[in-house]
């Protein structure tokens, strides 16, 4: 039976990530990026990547990484999601890194593990395991591309055989795309060079599928972080916001909505944790867990952030309040790595349910 409880090591990692974010992340930065898209956020990633080693969390120790598992990465993403931190952990340290690990790469991973470089998988951010097509001339929208140094390009050679190639920054052209969530910018990537092949044949396709599977499984933990933040922040607000000479949290209607939000949180936690645990253990149930997690957690994060906005009342609608940054991340995540509807379709096939 898979153990869903967090270990002491994971809780220690959570504490370290949370402390680092409190020291280095300005709470106003996620909203300010809408007006200052070129603001330098590299210092935040450097602190997390170099001081805590998060960039190499999933890289084998033999290549300079921590050799950790999806369980630890899930804890990190929960904290980063709650803070809507504008860092490329999911796109580079999870998705791109997983692709390179499964491709057997030993050239680029040490630099990624050290935080010296970041990478992006050149596929539309809506792609999911088993449902993607190789890149032709360009791809959009690609997440994590604007600040990346390396670009992993799944393609086909002249004979139609699969190939996974790594291109440098000088071999691609990037065009920013307006995105709802400015903390995770999107871009159109036009491939101009041939790059270096790191995997071919079935191994290339398997590496991409593994990367997308890991991304979907661990995106659920980011969505869990958004859901948790929504409940905790709204509870604190309900304790201090006074209406009719009493805190609004004392009204029965508010209590009911907060109780519903708590139930949503614990269910999201179970789904996200199971997806991360089965991925870490390479459990045969991992693909079911991933489809289930994305079917549920994507909608849960949106519902939780919408509820947080409504329960904050008029102030929740203001730009200065942080709720809108979480709602935008939740709505963007709902479309990332496969929509809930697509994952429900996948889930139905995995558990042998007839198609509607």
mmCIF file with all atom_site columns, N, CA and C in Angstrom, residues 94-137:
data_model
loop_
_atom_site.group_PDB
_atom_site.id
_atom_site.type_symbol
_atom_site.label_atom_id
_atom_site.label_alt_id
_atom_site.label_comp_id
_atom_site.label_asym_id
_atom_site.label_entity_id
_atom_site.label_seq_id
_atom_site.pdbx_PDB_ins_code
_atom_site.Cartn_x
_atom_site.Cartn_y
_atom_site.Cartn_z
_atom_site.occupancy
_atom_site.B_iso_or_equiv
_atom_site.pdbx_formal_charge
_atom_site.auth_seq_id
_atom_site.auth_comp_id
_atom_site.auth_asym_id
_atom_site.auth_atom_id
_atom_site.pdbx_PDB_model_num
ATOM 1   N N  . UNK A 1 94  ? 11.356 20.031 -13.547 1.00 0.00 ? 94  UNK A N  1
ATOM 2   C CA . UNK A 1 94  ? 10.506 18.830 -13.572 1.00 0.00 ? 94  UNK A CA 1
ATOM 3   C C  . UNK A 1 94  ? 10.347 18.312 -14.998 1.00 0.00 ? 94  UNK A C  1
ATOM 4   N N  . UNK A 1 95  ? 9.677  19.082 -15.861 1.00 0.00 ? 95  UNK A N  1
ATOM 5   C CA . UNK A 1 95  ? 9.333  18.574 -17.193 1.00 0.00 ? 95  UNK A CA 1
ATOM 6   C C  . UNK A 1 95  ? 10.577 18.356 -18.055 1.00 0.00 ? 95  UNK A C  1
ATOM 7   N N  . UNK A 1 96  ? 11.358 19.407 -18.267 1.00 0.00 ? 96  UNK A N  1
ATOM 8   C CA . UNK A 1 96  ? 12.536 19.286 -19.131 1.00 0.00 ? 96  UNK A CA 1
ATOM 9   C C  . UNK A 1 96  ? 13.568 18.329 -18.533 1.00 0.00 ? 96  UNK A C  1
ATOM 10  N N  . UNK A 1 97  ? 13.775 18.416 -17.236 1.00 0.00 ? 97  UNK A N  1
ATOM 11  C CA . UNK A 1 97  ? 14.749 17.548 -16.580 1.00 0.00 ? 97  UNK A CA 1
ATOM 12  C C  . UNK A 1 97  ? 14.348 16.083 -16.683 1.00 0.00 ? 97  UNK A C  1
ATOM 13  N N  . UNK A 1 98  ? 13.071 15.787 -16.486 1.00 0.00 ? 98  UNK A N  1
ATOM 14  C CA . UNK A 1 98  ? 12.598 14.408 -16.605 1.00 0.00 ? 98  UNK A CA 1
ATOM 15  C C  . UNK A 1 98  ? 12.833 13.871 -18.011 1.00 0.00 ? 98  UNK A C  1
ATOM 16  N N  . UNK A 1 99  ? 12.596 14.707 -19.007 1.00 0.00 ? 99  UNK A N  1
ATOM 17  C CA . UNK A 1 99  ? 12.836 14.269 -20.387 1.00 0.00 ? 99  UNK A CA 1
ATOM 18  C C  . UNK A 1 99  ? 14.308 13.918 -20.601 1.00 0.00 ? 99  UNK A C  1
ATOM 19  N N  . UNK A 1 100 ? 15.204 14.741 -20.080 1.00 0.00 ? 100 UNK A N  1
ATOM 20  C CA . UNK A 1 100 ? 16.633 14.488 -20.262 1.00 0.00 ? 100 UNK A CA 1
ATOM 21  C C  . UNK A 1 100 ? 17.090 13.264 -19.476 1.00 0.00 ? 100 UNK A C  1
ATOM 22  N N  . UNK A 1 101 ? 16.541 13.078 -18.280 1.00 0.00 ? 101 UNK A N  1
ATOM 23  C CA . UNK A 1 101 ? 16.893 11.898 -17.481 1.00 0.00 ? 101 UNK A CA 1
ATOM 24  C C  . UNK A 1 101 ? 16.484 10.622 -18.211 1.00 0.00 ? 101 UNK A C  1
ATOM 25  N N  . UNK A 1 102 ? 15.286 10.596 -18.743 1.00 0.00 ? 102 UNK A N  1
ATOM 26  C CA . UNK A 1 102 ? 14.808 9.405  -19.451 1.00 0.00 ? 102 UNK A CA 1
ATOM 27  C C  . UNK A 1 102 ? 15.498 9.235  -20.802 1.00 0.00 ? 102 UNK A C  1
ATOM 28  N N  . UNK A 1 103 ? 16.034 10.326 -21.335 1.00 0.00 ? 103 UNK A N  1
ATOM 29  C CA . UNK A 1 103 ? 16.779 10.229 -22.593 1.00 0.00 ? 103 UNK A CA 1
ATOM 30  C C  . UNK A 1 103 ? 18.197 9.720  -22.355 1.00 0.00 ? 103 UNK A C  1
ATOM 31  N N  . UNK A 1 104 ? 18.613 9.678  -21.090 1.00 0.00 ? 104 UNK A N  1
ATOM 32  C CA . UNK A 1 104 ? 19.962 9.220  -20.774 1.00 0.00 ? 104 UNK A CA 1
ATOM 33  C C  . UNK A 1 104 ? 21.021 10.283 -20.983 1.00 0.00 ? 104 UNK A C  1
ATOM 34  N N  . UNK A 1 105 ? 20.635 11.530 -20.973 1.00 0.00 ? 105 UNK A N  1
ATOM 35  C CA . UNK A 1 105 ? 21.581 12.627 -21.202 1.00 0.00 ? 105 UNK A CA 1
ATOM 36  C C  . UNK A 1 105 ? 22.513 12.804 -20.005 1.00 0.00 ? 105 UNK A C  1
ATOM 37  N N  . UNK A 1 106 ? 23.787 13.001 -20.290 1.00 0.00 ? 106 UNK A N  1
ATOM 38  C CA . UNK A 1 106 ? 24.755 13.291 -19.235 1.00 0.00 ? 106 UNK A CA 1
ATOM 39  C C  . UNK A 1 106 ? 25.517 14.582 -19.499 1.00 0.00 ? 106 UNK A C  1
ATOM 40  N N  . UNK A 1 107 ? 25.177 15.242 -20.593 1.00 0.00 ? 107 UNK A N  1
ATOM 41  C CA . UNK A 1 107 ? 25.897 16.452 -20.984 1.00 0.00 ? 107 UNK A CA 1
ATOM 42  C C  . UNK A 1 107 ? 25.257 17.705 -20.395 1.00 0.00 ? 107 UNK A C  1
ATOM 43  N N  . UNK A 1 108 ? 23.936 17.795 -20.502 1.00 0.00 ? 108 UNK A N  1
ATOM 44  C CA . UNK A 1 108 ? 23.251 19.018 -20.109 1.00 0.00 ? 108 UNK A CA 1
ATOM 45  C C  . UNK A 1 108 ? 22.742 19.004 -18.668 1.00 0.00 ? 108 UNK A C  1
ATOM 46  N N  . UNK A 1 109 ? 22.496 17.823 -18.118 1.00 0.00 ? 109 UNK A N  1
ATOM 47  C CA . UNK A 1 109 ? 21.907 17.732 -16.786 1.00 0.00 ? 109 UNK A CA 1
ATOM 48  C C  . UNK A 1 109 ? 22.766 18.343 -15.682 1.00 0.00 ? 109 UNK A C  1
ATOM 49  N N  . UNK A 1 110 ? 24.097 18.208 -15.693 1.00 0.00 ? 110 UNK A N  1
ATOM 50  C CA . UNK A 1 110 ? 24.880 18.834 -14.624 1.00 0.00 ? 110 UNK A CA 1
ATOM 51  C C  . UNK A 1 110 ? 24.691 20.349 -14.534 1.00 0.00 ? 110 UNK A C  1
ATOM 52  N N  . UNK A 1 111 ? 24.607 21.017 -15.671 1.00 0.00 ? 111 UNK A N  1
ATOM 53  C CA . UNK A 1 111 ? 24.406 22.469 -15.663 1.00 0.00 ? 111 UNK A CA 1
ATOM 54  C C  . UNK A 1 111 ? 23.012 22.823 -15.160 1.00 0.00 ? 111 UNK A C  1
ATOM 55  N N  . UNK A 1 112 ? 22.011 22.015 -15.518 1.00 0.00 ? 112 UNK A N  1
ATOM 56  C CA . UNK A 1 112 ? 20.660 22.241 -15.009 1.00 0.00 ? 112 UNK A CA 1
ATOM 57  C C  . UNK A 1 112 ? 20.620 22.014 -13.502 1.00 0.00 ? 112 UNK A C  1
ATOM 58  N N  . UNK A 1 113 ? 21.289 20.962 -13.036 1.00 0.00 ? 113 UNK A N  1
ATOM 59  C CA . UNK A 1 113 ? 21.293 20.641 -11.613 1.00 0.00 ? 113 UNK A CA 1
ATOM 60  C C  . UNK A 1 113 ? 21.946 21.742 -10.788 1.00 0.00 ? 113 UNK A C  1
ATOM 61  N N  . UNK A 1 114 ? 22.959 22.377 -11.349 1.00 0.00 ? 114 UNK A N  1
ATOM 62  C CA . UNK A 1 114 ? 23.672 23.442 -10.642 1.00 0.00 ? 114 UNK A CA 1
ATOM 63  C C  . UNK A 1 114 ? 22.930 24.774 -10.680 1.00 0.00 ? 114 UNK A C  1
ATOM 64  N N  . UNK A 1 115 ? 21.862 24.834 -11.454 1.00 0.00 ? 115 UNK A N  1
ATOM 65  C CA . UNK A 1 115 ? 21.132 26.092 -11.586 1.00 0.00 ? 115 UNK A CA 1
ATOM 66  C C  . UNK A 1 115 ? 21.792 27.071 -12.524 1.00 0.00 ? 115 UNK A C  1
ATOM 67  N N  . UNK A 1 116 ? 22.775 26.593 -13.272 1.00 0.00 ? 116 UNK A N  1
ATOM 68  C CA . UNK A 1 116 ? 23.482 27.477 -14.209 1.00 0.00 ? 116 UNK A CA 1
ATOM 69  C C  . UNK A 1 116 ? 22.666 27.724 -15.469 1.00 0.00 ? 116 UNK A C  1
ATOM 70  N N  . UNK A 1 117 ? 21.797 26.772 -15.802 1.00 0.00 ? 117 UNK A N  1
ATOM 71  C CA . UNK A 1 117 ? 20.953 26.904 -16.987 1.00 0.00 ? 117 UNK A CA 1
ATOM 72  C C  . UNK A 1 117 ? 19.557 26.412 -16.675 1.00 0.00 ? 117 UNK A C  1
ATOM 73  N N  . UNK A 1 118 ? 18.606 26.848 -17.488 1.00 0.00 ? 118 UNK A N  1
ATOM 74  C CA . UNK A 1 118 ? 17.247 26.315 -17.415 1.00 0.00 ? 118 UNK A CA 1
ATOM 75  C C  . UNK A 1 118 ? 16.868 25.810 -18.796 1.00 0.00 ? 118 UNK A C  1
ATOM 76  N N  . UNK A 1 119 ? 15.874 24.946 -18.833 1.00 0.00 ? 119 UNK A N  1
ATOM 77  C CA . UNK A 1 119 ? 15.472 24.333 -20.100 1.00 0.00 ? 119 UNK A CA 1
ATOM 78  C C  . UNK A 1 119 ? 13.959 24.346 -20.235 1.00 0.00 ? 119 UNK A C  1
ATOM 79  N N  . UNK A 1 120 ? 13.499 24.205 -21.461 1.00 0.00 ? 120 UNK A N  1
ATOM 80  C CA . UNK A 1 120 ? 12.058 24.149 -21.740 1.00 0.00 ? 120 UNK A CA 1
ATOM 81  C C  . UNK A 1 120 ? 11.797 23.095 -22.798 1.00 0.00 ? 120 UNK A C  1
ATOM 82  N N  . UNK A 1 121 ? 10.717 22.361 -22.619 1.00 0.00 ? 121 UNK A N  1
ATOM 83  C CA . UNK A 1 121 ? 10.276 21.384 -23.612 1.00 0.00 ? 121 UNK A CA 1
ATOM 84  C C  . UNK A 1 121 ? 9.440  22.116 -24.652 1.00 0.00 ? 121 UNK A C  1
ATOM 85  N N  . UNK A 1 122 ? 9.847  22.031 -25.907 1.00 0.00 ? 122 UNK A N  1
ATOM 86  C CA . UNK A 1 122 ? 9.193  22.797 -26.969 1.00 0.00 ? 122 UNK A CA 1
ATOM 87  C C  . UNK A 1 122 ? 7.989  22.025 -27.488 1.00 0.00 ? 122 UNK A C  1
ATOM 88  N N  . UNK A 1 123 ? 6.911  22.096 -26.722 1.00 0.00 ? 123 UNK A N  1
ATOM 89  C CA . UNK A 1 123 ? 5.603  21.576 -27.095 1.00 0.00 ? 123 UNK A CA 1
ATOM 90  C C  . UNK A 1 123 ? 4.560  22.540 -26.558 1.00 0.00 ? 123 UNK A C  1
ATOM 91  N N  . UNK A 1 124 ? 3.388  22.588 -27.165 1.00 0.00 ? 124 UNK A N  1
ATOM 92  C CA . UNK A 1 124 ? 2.325  23.425 -26.598 1.00 0.00 ? 124 UNK A CA 1
ATOM 93  C C  . UNK A 1 124 ? 2.079  23.049 -25.142 1.00 0.00 ? 124 UNK A C  1
ATOM 94  N N  . UNK A 1 125 ? 1.821  24.031 -24.301 1.00 0.00 ? 125 UNK A N  1
ATOM 95  C CA . UNK A 1 125 ? 1.632  23.806 -22.866 1.00 0.00 ? 125 UNK A CA 1
ATOM 96  C C  . UNK A 1 125 ? 0.366  22.997 -22.589 1.00 0.00 ? 125 UNK A C  1
ATOM 97  N N  . UNK A 1 126 ? -0.428 22.765 -23.604 1.00 0.00 ? 126 UNK A N  1
ATOM 98  C CA . UNK A 1 126 ? -1.636 21.949 -23.459 1.00 0.00 ? 126 UNK A CA 1
ATOM 99  C C  . UNK A 1 126 ? -1.376 20.473 -23.745 1.00 0.00 ? 126 UNK A C  1
ATOM 100 N N  . UNK A 1 127 ? -0.172 20.116 -24.184 1.00 0.00 ? 127 UNK A N  1
ATOM 101 C CA . UNK A 1 127 ? 0.128  18.726 -24.548 1.00 0.00 ? 127 UNK A CA 1
ATOM 102 C C  . UNK A 1 127 ? 0.077  17.826 -23.310 1.00 0.00 ? 127 UNK A C  1
ATOM 103 N N  . UNK A 1 128 ? -0.257 16.560 -23.527 1.00 0.00 ? 128 UNK A N  1
ATOM 104 C CA . UNK A 1 128 ? -0.262 15.596 -22.425 1.00 0.00 ? 128 UNK A CA 1
ATOM 105 C C  . UNK A 1 128 ? 0.290  14.271 -22.919 1.00 0.00 ? 128 UNK A C  1
ATOM 106 N N  . UNK A 1 129 ? 0.584  13.387 -22.003 1.00 0.00 ? 129 UNK A N  1
ATOM 107 C CA . UNK A 1 129 ? 1.188  12.105 -22.337 1.00 0.00 ? 129 UNK A CA 1
ATOM 108 C C  . UNK A 1 129 ? 0.327  11.355 -23.358 1.00 0.00 ? 129 UNK A C  1
ATOM 109 N N  . UNK A 1 130 ? 0.969  10.924 -24.419 1.00 0.00 ? 130 UNK A N  1
ATOM 110 C CA . UNK A 1 130 ? 0.269  10.166 -25.446 1.00 0.00 ? 130 UNK A CA 1
ATOM 111 C C  . UNK A 1 130 ? -0.587 10.998 -26.376 1.00 0.00 ? 130 UNK A C  1
ATOM 112 N N  . UNK A 1 131 ? -0.582 12.314 -26.200 1.00 0.00 ? 131 UNK A N  1
ATOM 113 C CA . UNK A 1 131 ? -1.420 13.188 -27.034 1.00 0.00 ? 131 UNK A CA 1
ATOM 114 C C  . UNK A 1 131 ? -0.642 14.437 -27.406 1.00 0.00 ? 131 UNK A C  1
ATOM 115 N N  . UNK A 1 132 ? 0.392  14.252 -28.182 1.00 0.00 ? 132 UNK A N  1
ATOM 116 C CA . UNK A 1 132 ? 1.202  15.372 -28.656 1.00 0.00 ? 132 UNK A CA 1
ATOM 117 C C  . UNK A 1 132 ? 1.768  15.008 -30.026 1.00 0.00 ? 132 UNK A C  1
ATOM 118 N N  . UNK A 1 133 ? 2.163  16.012 -30.768 1.00 0.00 ? 133 UNK A N  1
ATOM 119 C CA . UNK A 1 133 ? 2.757  15.784 -32.080 1.00 0.00 ? 133 UNK A CA 1
ATOM 120 C C  . UNK A 1 133 ? 4.129  16.440 -32.124 1.00 0.00 ? 133 UNK A C  1
ATOM 121 N N  . UNK A 1 134 ? 5.077  15.854 -32.825 1.00 0.00 ? 134 UNK A N  1
ATOM 122 C CA . UNK A 1 134 ? 6.425  16.431 -32.898 1.00 0.00 ? 134 UNK A CA 1
ATOM 123 C C  . UNK A 1 134 ? 6.411  17.839 -33.471 1.00 0.00 ? 134 UNK A C  1
ATOM 124 N N  . UNK A 1 135 ? 7.404  18.597 -33.099 1.00 0.00 ? 135 UNK A N  1
ATOM 125 C CA . UNK A 1 135 ? 7.498  19.987 -33.534 1.00 0.00 ? 135 UNK A CA 1
ATOM 126 C C  . UNK A 1 135 ? 7.926  20.044 -34.992 1.00 0.00 ? 135 UNK A C  1
ATOM 127 N N  . UNK A 1 136 ? 7.258  20.881 -35.727 1.00 0.00 ? 136 UNK A N  1
ATOM 128 C CA . UNK A 1 136 ? 7.694  21.133 -37.085 1.00 0.00 ? 136 UNK A CA 1
ATOM 129 C C  . UNK A 1 136 ? 8.600  22.354 -37.096 1.00 0.00 ? 136 UNK A C  1
ATOM 130 N N  . UNK A 1 137 ? 8.111  23.441 -37.648 1.00 0.00 ? 137 UNK A N  1
ATOM 131 C CA . UNK A 1 137 ? 8.897  24.672 -37.695 1.00 0.00 ? 137 UNK A CA 1
ATOM 132 C C  . UNK A 1 137 ? 8.795  25.452 -36.388 1.00 0.00 ? 137 UNK A C  1
#
